[in-house]
PDB file of C-alpha atoms in Angstrom:
ATOM      1  CA  MET A   1       4.827  14.520 -23.549  1.00 42.00           C
ATOM      2  CA  LYS A   2       4.613  13.253 -19.974  1.00 43.00           C
ATOM      3  CA  GLU A   3       3.421   9.837 -21.206  1.00 47.00           C
ATOM      4  CA  ILE A   4       6.433   9.624 -23.557  1.00 40.00           C
ATOM      5  CA  ILE A   5       8.823  10.510 -20.723  1.00 40.00           C
ATOM      6  CA  ASN A   6       7.206   7.945 -18.422  1.00 49.00           C
ATOM      7  CA  LYS A   7       7.436   5.225 -21.082  1.00 47.00           C
ATOM      8  CA  TYR A   8      11.085   6.057 -21.687  1.00 44.00           C
ATOM      9  CA  LYS A   9      11.776   5.841 -17.973  1.00 60.00           C
ATOM     10  CA  LEU A  10       9.972   2.505 -17.650  1.00 59.00           C
ATOM     11  CA  ASP A  11      11.967   1.123 -20.574  1.00 76.00           C
ATOM     12  CA  THR A  12      15.200   2.398 -19.011  1.00 88.00           C
ATOM     13  CA  ASP A  13      14.315   0.879 -15.637  1.00 93.00           C
ATOM     14  CA  LEU A  14      13.581  -2.493 -17.200  1.00 93.00           C
ATOM     15  CA  THR A  15      16.806  -2.425 -19.208  1.00 95.00           C
ATOM     16  CA  LEU A  16      18.818  -1.727 -16.067  1.00 96.00           C
ATOM     17  CA  TRP A  17      16.864  -4.411 -14.203  1.00 97.00           C
ATOM     18  CA  LEU A  18      17.628  -7.056 -16.841  1.00 96.00           C
ATOM     19  CA  GLU A  19      21.294  -6.061 -16.956  1.00 96.00           C
ATOM     20  CA  MET A  20      21.451  -6.234 -13.167  1.00 97.00           C
ATOM     21  CA  ILE A  21      19.911  -9.728 -13.155  1.00 97.00           C
ATOM     22  CA  ASN A  22      22.616 -10.746 -15.611  1.00 96.00           C
ATOM     23  CA  GLY A  23      25.283  -9.543 -13.192  1.00 97.00           C
ATOM     24  CA  SER A  24      25.976  -5.949 -14.222  1.00 97.00           C
ATOM     25  CA  GLU A  25      27.276  -4.057 -11.198  1.00 97.00           C
ATOM     26  CA  SER A  26      27.025  -0.740 -13.042  1.00 97.00           C
ATOM     27  CA  ALA A  27      23.305  -1.345 -13.757  1.00 97.00           C
ATOM     28  CA  PHE A  28      22.784  -2.205 -10.103  1.00 98.00           C
ATOM     29  CA  SER A  29      24.562   1.015  -9.072  1.00 97.00           C
ATOM     30  CA  GLU A  30      22.380   3.036 -11.439  1.00 97.00           C
ATOM     31  CA  LEU A  31      19.216   1.525  -9.993  1.00 97.00           C
ATOM     32  CA  PHE A  32      20.471   2.339  -6.509  1.00 98.00           C
ATOM     33  CA  GLU A  33      21.182   5.952  -7.495  1.00 97.00           C
ATOM     34  CA  LEU A  34      17.783   6.255  -9.185  1.00 96.00           C
ATOM     35  CA  TYR A  35      15.680   4.934  -6.321  1.00 97.00           C
ATOM     36  CA  ASN A  36      17.606   5.108  -3.056  1.00 98.00           C
ATOM     37  CA  LYS A  37      16.315   8.572  -2.083  1.00 96.00           C
ATOM     38  CA  THR A  38      12.718   7.756  -3.084  1.00 96.00           C
ATOM     39  CA  LEU A  39      12.727   4.542  -1.065  1.00 97.00           C
ATOM     40  CA  VAL A  40      14.339   6.133   1.996  1.00 97.00           C
ATOM     41  CA  ASN A  41      11.788   8.960   1.967  1.00 94.00           C
ATOM     42  CA  TYR A  42       8.947   6.442   1.608  1.00 96.00           C
ATOM     43  CA  VAL A  43      10.106   4.260   4.503  1.00 95.00           C
ATOM     44  CA  HIS A  44      10.921   7.351   6.564  1.00 94.00           C
ATOM     45  CA  SER A  45       7.275   8.388   6.207  1.00 93.00           C
ATOM     46  CA  PHE A  46       6.362   5.454   8.478  1.00 92.00           C
ATOM     47  CA  VAL A  47       9.106   5.798  11.102  1.00 90.00           C
ATOM     48  CA  LYS A  48      10.819   8.842  12.606  1.00 87.00           C
ATOM     49  CA  ASP A  49      14.233   7.176  12.638  1.00 91.00           C
ATOM     50  CA  LYS A  50      15.840   7.995   9.293  1.00 93.00           C
ATOM     51  CA  SER A  51      18.782   5.667   9.959  1.00 95.00           C
ATOM     52  CA  MET A  52      16.268   2.797  10.270  1.00 93.00           C
ATOM     53  CA  ALA A  53      14.764   3.819   6.931  1.00 95.00           C
ATOM     54  CA  GLN A  54      18.207   3.874   5.335  1.00 97.00           C
ATOM     55  CA  ASP A  55      19.030   0.449   6.791  1.00 96.00           C
ATOM     56  CA  CYS A  56      15.795  -1.016   5.403  1.00 96.00           C
ATOM     57  CA  VAL A  57      16.503   0.322   1.942  1.00 98.00           C
ATOM     58  CA  GLN A  58      20.092  -0.916   1.998  1.00 97.00           C
ATOM     59  CA  ASP A  59      18.785  -4.351   2.987  1.00 97.00           C
ATOM     60  CA  VAL A  60      16.362  -4.279   0.050  1.00 98.00           C
ATOM     61  CA  PHE A  61      19.103  -3.479  -2.436  1.00 98.00           C
ATOM     62  CA  MET A  62      21.397  -6.069  -0.885  1.00 98.00           C
ATOM     63  CA  ASP A  63      18.715  -8.732  -1.296  1.00 97.00           C
ATOM     64  CA  VAL A  64      18.041  -7.610  -4.863  1.00 98.00           C
ATOM     65  CA  TRP A  65      21.704  -8.098  -5.720  1.00 98.00           C
ATOM     66  CA  ILE A  66      22.207 -11.359  -3.814  1.00 97.00           C
ATOM     67  CA  TYR A  67      19.031 -12.996  -5.141  1.00 97.00           C
ATOM     68  CA  ARG A  68      19.041 -11.357  -8.581  1.00 96.00           C
ATOM     69  CA  LYS A  69      19.056 -14.692 -10.405  1.00 95.00           C
ATOM     70  CA  LYS A  70      15.708 -15.558  -8.805  1.00 96.00           C
ATOM     71  CA  LEU A  71      14.020 -12.260  -9.697  1.00 96.00           C
ATOM     72  CA  GLN A  72      11.422 -11.977 -12.436  1.00 94.00           C
ATOM     73  CA  SER A  73      12.785 -10.357 -15.570  1.00 92.00           C
ATOM     74  CA  THR A  74       9.665  -8.270 -16.241  1.00 90.00           C
ATOM     75  CA  VAL A  75       8.569  -6.286 -13.207  1.00 92.00           C
ATOM     76  CA  PRO A  76       7.464  -2.680 -12.673  1.00 94.00           C
ATOM     77  CA  VAL A  77      10.776  -1.767 -11.036  1.00 96.00           C
ATOM     78  CA  LYS A  78       9.701   1.207  -8.945  1.00 96.00           C
ATOM     79  CA  ALA A  79       6.576  -0.558  -7.653  1.00 97.00           C
ATOM     80  CA  TYR A  80       8.589  -3.677  -6.832  1.00 97.00           C
ATOM     81  CA  LEU A  81      11.196  -1.712  -4.861  1.00 98.00           C
ATOM     82  CA  LEU A  82       8.612   0.370  -2.977  1.00 97.00           C
ATOM     83  CA  SER A  83       6.735  -2.784  -2.015  1.00 96.00           C
ATOM     84  CA  ALA A  84       9.932  -4.542  -0.962  1.00 97.00           C
ATOM     85  CA  ALA A  85      10.960  -1.581   1.203  1.00 97.00           C
ATOM     86  CA  ARG A  86       7.558  -1.445   2.902  1.00 95.00           C
ATOM     87  CA  LYS A  87       7.635  -5.165   3.657  1.00 93.00           C
ATOM     88  CA  ARG A  88      11.231  -4.990   4.870  1.00 94.00           C
ATOM     89  CA  LEU A  89      10.196  -2.327   7.368  1.00 93.00           C
ATOM     90  CA  ALA A  90       7.331  -4.525   8.567  1.00 89.00           C
ATOM     91  CA  ARG A  91       9.709  -7.412   9.169  1.00 88.00           C
ATOM     92  CA  LYS A  92      12.193  -5.169  10.968  1.00 88.00           C
ATOM     93  CA  LEU A  93       9.510  -3.765  13.245  1.00 85.00           C
ATOM     94  CA  GLU A  94       8.300  -7.286  13.952  1.00 80.00           C
ATOM     95  CA  ARG A  95      11.807  -8.354  14.874  1.00 79.00           C
ATOM     96  CA  ASP A  96      12.173  -5.348  17.156  1.00 72.00           C
ATOM     97  CA  ARG A  97       8.892  -6.296  18.902  1.00 62.00           C
ATOM     98  CA  ILE A  98       7.295  -3.009  17.866  1.00 54.00           C
ATOM     99  CA  PHE A  99       5.082  -4.718  15.345  1.00 49.00           C
ATOM    100  CA  PHE A 100       3.462  -7.213  17.711  1.00 51.00           C
ATOM    101  CA  LYS A 101       4.609 -10.269  15.760  1.00 49.00           C
ATOM    102  CA  SER A 102       2.639  -9.334  12.677  1.00 48.00           C
ATOM    103  CA  THR A 103       3.854  -8.710   9.157  1.00 48.00           C
ATOM    104  CA  ASN A 104       0.560  -7.109   8.180  1.00 52.00           C
ATOM    105  CA  THR A 105       1.537  -3.649   6.981  1.00 56.00           C
ATOM    106  CA  ASP A 106      -1.903  -2.241   7.840  1.00 59.00           C
ATOM    107  CA  ASN A 107      -0.422  -1.265  11.196  1.00 61.00           C
ATOM    108  CA  ILE A 108       2.083   1.086   9.588  1.00 70.00           C
ATOM    109  CA  GLU A 109       0.724   4.616   9.254  1.00 80.00           C
ATOM    110  CA  PHE A 110       1.870   6.775   6.358  1.00 88.00           C
ATOM    111  CA  ALA A 111       2.883  10.185   7.690  1.00 83.00           C
ATOM    112  CA  LEU A 112       4.815  11.878   4.887  1.00 80.00           C
ATOM    113  CA  ASP A 113       4.206  15.614   4.645  1.00 80.00           C
ATOM    114  CA  PHE A 114       3.467  16.639   1.078  1.00 77.00           C
ATOM    115  CA  THR A 115       5.413  19.612  -0.189  1.00 74.00           C
ATOM    116  CA  ILE A 116       4.507  20.704  -3.699  1.00 63.00           C
ATOM    117  CA  GLU A 117       7.556  22.099  -5.481  1.00 58.00           C
ATOM    118  CA  TYR A 118       7.313  25.862  -5.780  1.00 51.00           C
ATOM    119  CA  LYS A 119      10.478  26.560  -7.762  1.00 48.00           C
ATOM    120  CA  ILE A 120       8.828  27.200 -11.141  1.00 49.00           C
ATOM    121  CA  ILE A 121       5.752  28.968  -9.764  1.00 52.00           C
ATOM    122  CA  ALA A 122       6.326  32.689 -10.171  1.00 54.00           C
ATOM    123  CA  ASP A 123       2.841  33.979  -9.487  1.00 64.00           C
ATOM    124  CA  GLU A 124       2.033  34.781  -5.829  1.00 71.00           C
ATOM    125  CA  GLN A 125      -1.548  33.580  -6.200  1.00 69.00           C
ATOM    126  CA  GLN A 126      -0.342  30.226  -7.519  1.00 68.00           C
ATOM    127  CA  LEU A 127       2.110  29.984  -4.613  1.00 73.00           C
ATOM    128  CA  ALA A 128      -0.800  30.490  -2.224  1.00 77.00           C
ATOM    129  CA  GLN A 129      -2.805  27.826  -4.054  1.00 74.00           C
ATOM    130  CA  ALA A 130       0.107  25.379  -3.899  1.00 75.00           C
ATOM    131  CA  SER A 131       0.378  26.006  -0.170  1.00 80.00           C
ATOM    132  CA  LYS A 132      -3.358  25.395   0.197  1.00 82.00           C
ATOM    133  CA  LEU A 133      -3.054  22.096  -1.699  1.00 82.00           C
ATOM    134  CA  ASN A 134      -0.235  20.996   0.621  1.00 84.00           C
ATOM    135  CA  GLU A 135      -2.493  21.683   3.591  1.00 88.00           C
ATOM    136  CA  ILE A 136      -5.416  19.742   2.075  1.00 89.00           C
ATOM    137  CA  LEU A 137      -3.252  16.743   1.156  1.00 88.00           C
ATOM    138  CA  ASN A 138      -1.608  16.586   4.553  1.00 90.00           C
ATOM    139  CA  LYS A 139      -4.989  16.427   6.316  1.00 92.00           C
ATOM    140  CA  LEU A 140      -6.098  13.314   4.413  1.00 93.00           C
ATOM    141  CA  PRO A 141      -6.422  10.048   6.384  1.00 94.00           C
ATOM    142  CA  ALA A 142      -3.134   8.129   6.297  1.00 93.00           C
ATOM    143  CA  ARG A 143      -4.360   5.401   3.944  1.00 94.00           C
ATOM    144  CA  GLN A 144      -5.835   7.853   1.420  1.00 95.00           C
ATOM    145  CA  LYS A 145      -2.729   9.983   1.676  1.00 94.00           C
ATOM    146  CA  GLU A 146      -0.493   7.027   0.865  1.00 95.00           C
ATOM    147  CA  ALA A 147      -2.663   6.002  -2.084  1.00 95.00           C
ATOM    148  CA  ILE A 148      -2.524   9.558  -3.493  1.00 92.00           C
ATOM    149  CA  TYR A 149       1.247   9.646  -2.985  1.00 92.00           C
ATOM    150  CA  LEU A 150       1.782   6.372  -4.820  1.00 95.00           C
ATOM    151  CA  ARG A 151      -0.697   7.199  -7.610  1.00 93.00           C
ATOM    152  CA  TYR A 152       0.114  10.816  -8.429  1.00 87.00           C
ATOM    153  CA  PHE A 153       3.551  11.482  -6.989  1.00 87.00           C
ATOM    154  CA  GLN A 154       5.149   8.123  -7.831  1.00 91.00           C
ATOM    155  CA  GLY A 155       3.083   7.413 -10.949  1.00 91.00           C
ATOM    156  CA  LEU A 156       2.000   3.881 -10.033  1.00 95.00           C
ATOM    157  CA  ASN A 157      -1.208   2.348 -11.337  1.00 96.00           C
ATOM    158  CA  PRO A 158      -3.992   1.036  -9.049  1.00 96.00           C
ATOM    159  CA  GLN A 159      -2.963  -2.600  -9.518  1.00 97.00           C
ATOM    160  CA  GLN A 160       0.598  -1.861  -8.426  1.00 97.00           C
ATOM    161  CA  ILE A 161      -0.683   0.148  -5.463  1.00 97.00           C
ATOM    162  CA  SER A 162      -2.990  -2.692  -4.428  1.00 97.00           C
ATOM    163  CA  GLU A 163       0.006  -5.028  -4.254  1.00 95.00           C
ATOM    164  CA  ILE A 164       2.017  -2.564  -2.166  1.00 95.00           C
ATOM    165  CA  LEU A 165      -0.840  -1.846   0.249  1.00 93.00           C
ATOM    166  CA  GLU A 166      -1.897  -5.512   0.243  1.00 92.00           C
ATOM    167  CA  VAL A 167      -5.527  -4.675  -0.502  1.00 94.00           C
ATOM    168  CA  ASN A 168      -7.689  -5.458  -3.516  1.00 96.00           C
ATOM    169  CA  TYR A 169      -7.873  -3.350  -6.658  1.00 96.00           C
ATOM    170  CA  GLN A 170     -11.314  -1.936  -5.866  1.00 97.00           C
ATOM    171  CA  SER A 171     -10.202  -0.836  -2.411  1.00 97.00           C
ATOM    172  CA  VAL A 172      -7.399   1.193  -3.972  1.00 97.00           C
ATOM    173  CA  ASN A 173      -9.823   2.823  -6.411  1.00 97.00           C
ATOM    174  CA  ASN A 174     -12.120   3.640  -3.496  1.00 97.00           C
ATOM    175  CA  LEU A 175      -9.264   5.189  -1.503  1.00 96.00           C
ATOM    176  CA  ILE A 176      -8.182   7.342  -4.429  1.00 94.00           C
ATOM    177  CA  HIS A 177     -11.762   8.330  -5.304  1.00 94.00           C
ATOM    178  CA  ARG A 178     -12.594   9.397  -1.743  1.00 95.00           C
ATOM    179  CA  ALA A 179      -9.356  11.364  -1.500  1.00 92.00           C
ATOM    180  CA  VAL A 180      -9.924  13.153  -4.813  1.00 88.00           C
ATOM    181  CA  VAL A 181     -13.542  13.979  -3.929  1.00 90.00           C
ATOM    182  CA  HIS A 182     -12.391  15.460  -0.618  1.00 91.00           C
ATOM    183  CA  ILE A 183      -9.576  17.433  -2.257  1.00 88.00           C
ATOM    184  CA  LYS A 184     -11.955  18.890  -4.833  1.00 86.00           C
ATOM    185  CA  SER A 185     -14.507  19.792  -2.158  1.00 89.00           C
ATOM    186  CA  GLN A 186     -11.869  21.725  -0.241  1.00 88.00           C
ATOM    187  CA  TRP A 187     -10.234  23.251  -3.268  1.00 81.00           C
ATOM    188  CA  GLY A 188     -13.098  25.199  -4.830  1.00 73.00           C
ATOM    189  CA  THR A 189     -14.097  25.608  -8.446  1.00 57.00           C
ATOM    190  CA  ASP A 190     -10.814  26.205 -10.318  1.00 61.00           C
ATOM    191  CA  PHE A 191      -9.326  22.740 -10.958  1.00 61.00           C
ATOM    192  CA  SER A 192      -6.709  23.674 -13.584  1.00 60.00           C
ATOM    193  CA  LEU A 193      -3.799  24.277 -11.184  1.00 59.00           C
ATOM    194  CA  LEU A 194      -5.031  21.502  -8.902  1.00 65.00           C
ATOM    195  CA  LEU A 195      -4.751  18.946 -11.723  1.00 61.00           C
ATOM    196  CA  LEU A 196      -1.358  20.323 -12.739  1.00 62.00           C
ATOM    197  CA  LEU A 197       0.005  20.123  -9.207  1.00 61.00           C
ATOM    198  CA  ILE A 198      -1.394  16.762  -8.239  1.00 62.00           C
ATOM    199  CA  SER A 199      -0.253  15.089 -11.453  1.00 60.00           C
ATOM    200  CA  GLY A 200       3.311  16.073 -10.697  1.00 53.00           C
ATOM    201  CA  ASN A 201       3.700  18.511 -13.579  1.00 44.00           C
ATOM    202  CA  ILE A 202       4.891  21.221 -11.179  1.00 39.00           C
TER     203      ILE A 202
END
């Protein structure tokens, strides 16, 4: 069921993207509504200033609209926008002399606090387990934490993540593998809720 929903969403994203490239303002507005909050939260995970995060995201969408005719017609929309927002932040920090004249995003540290949604968890034991998972995830090294966020919470594949993080495919797999091994080692023996939580089903 989740795979069907994801495919439907990807198809919808691509339809909106193509319509936007062809000049549809309503498609552009829908894309903005779909991804503005996600992008702001992602950029905000690197900088404390939320207004800076909002400015970066607005710049990304402005560029998307202005240069729409030059955009590729078949892109993974969410991955493209996340990558564009990350790079926009790097350029902004460079311009503000915080980034030491480098556009290498390795110097940005991912600091988002994971908060597993509790709203449909009725059992107190499961609430405690969800809280424990939050604690484990938030203690991961920044790079592993970002890879887990992009893979399991944003649903991107390793190739897309490698392009966002500007590292090779194998490095992404290594980051995710080390993170998952650590999470399992801290979690214990019952993986059923762990898999449910980390795959975004709760």
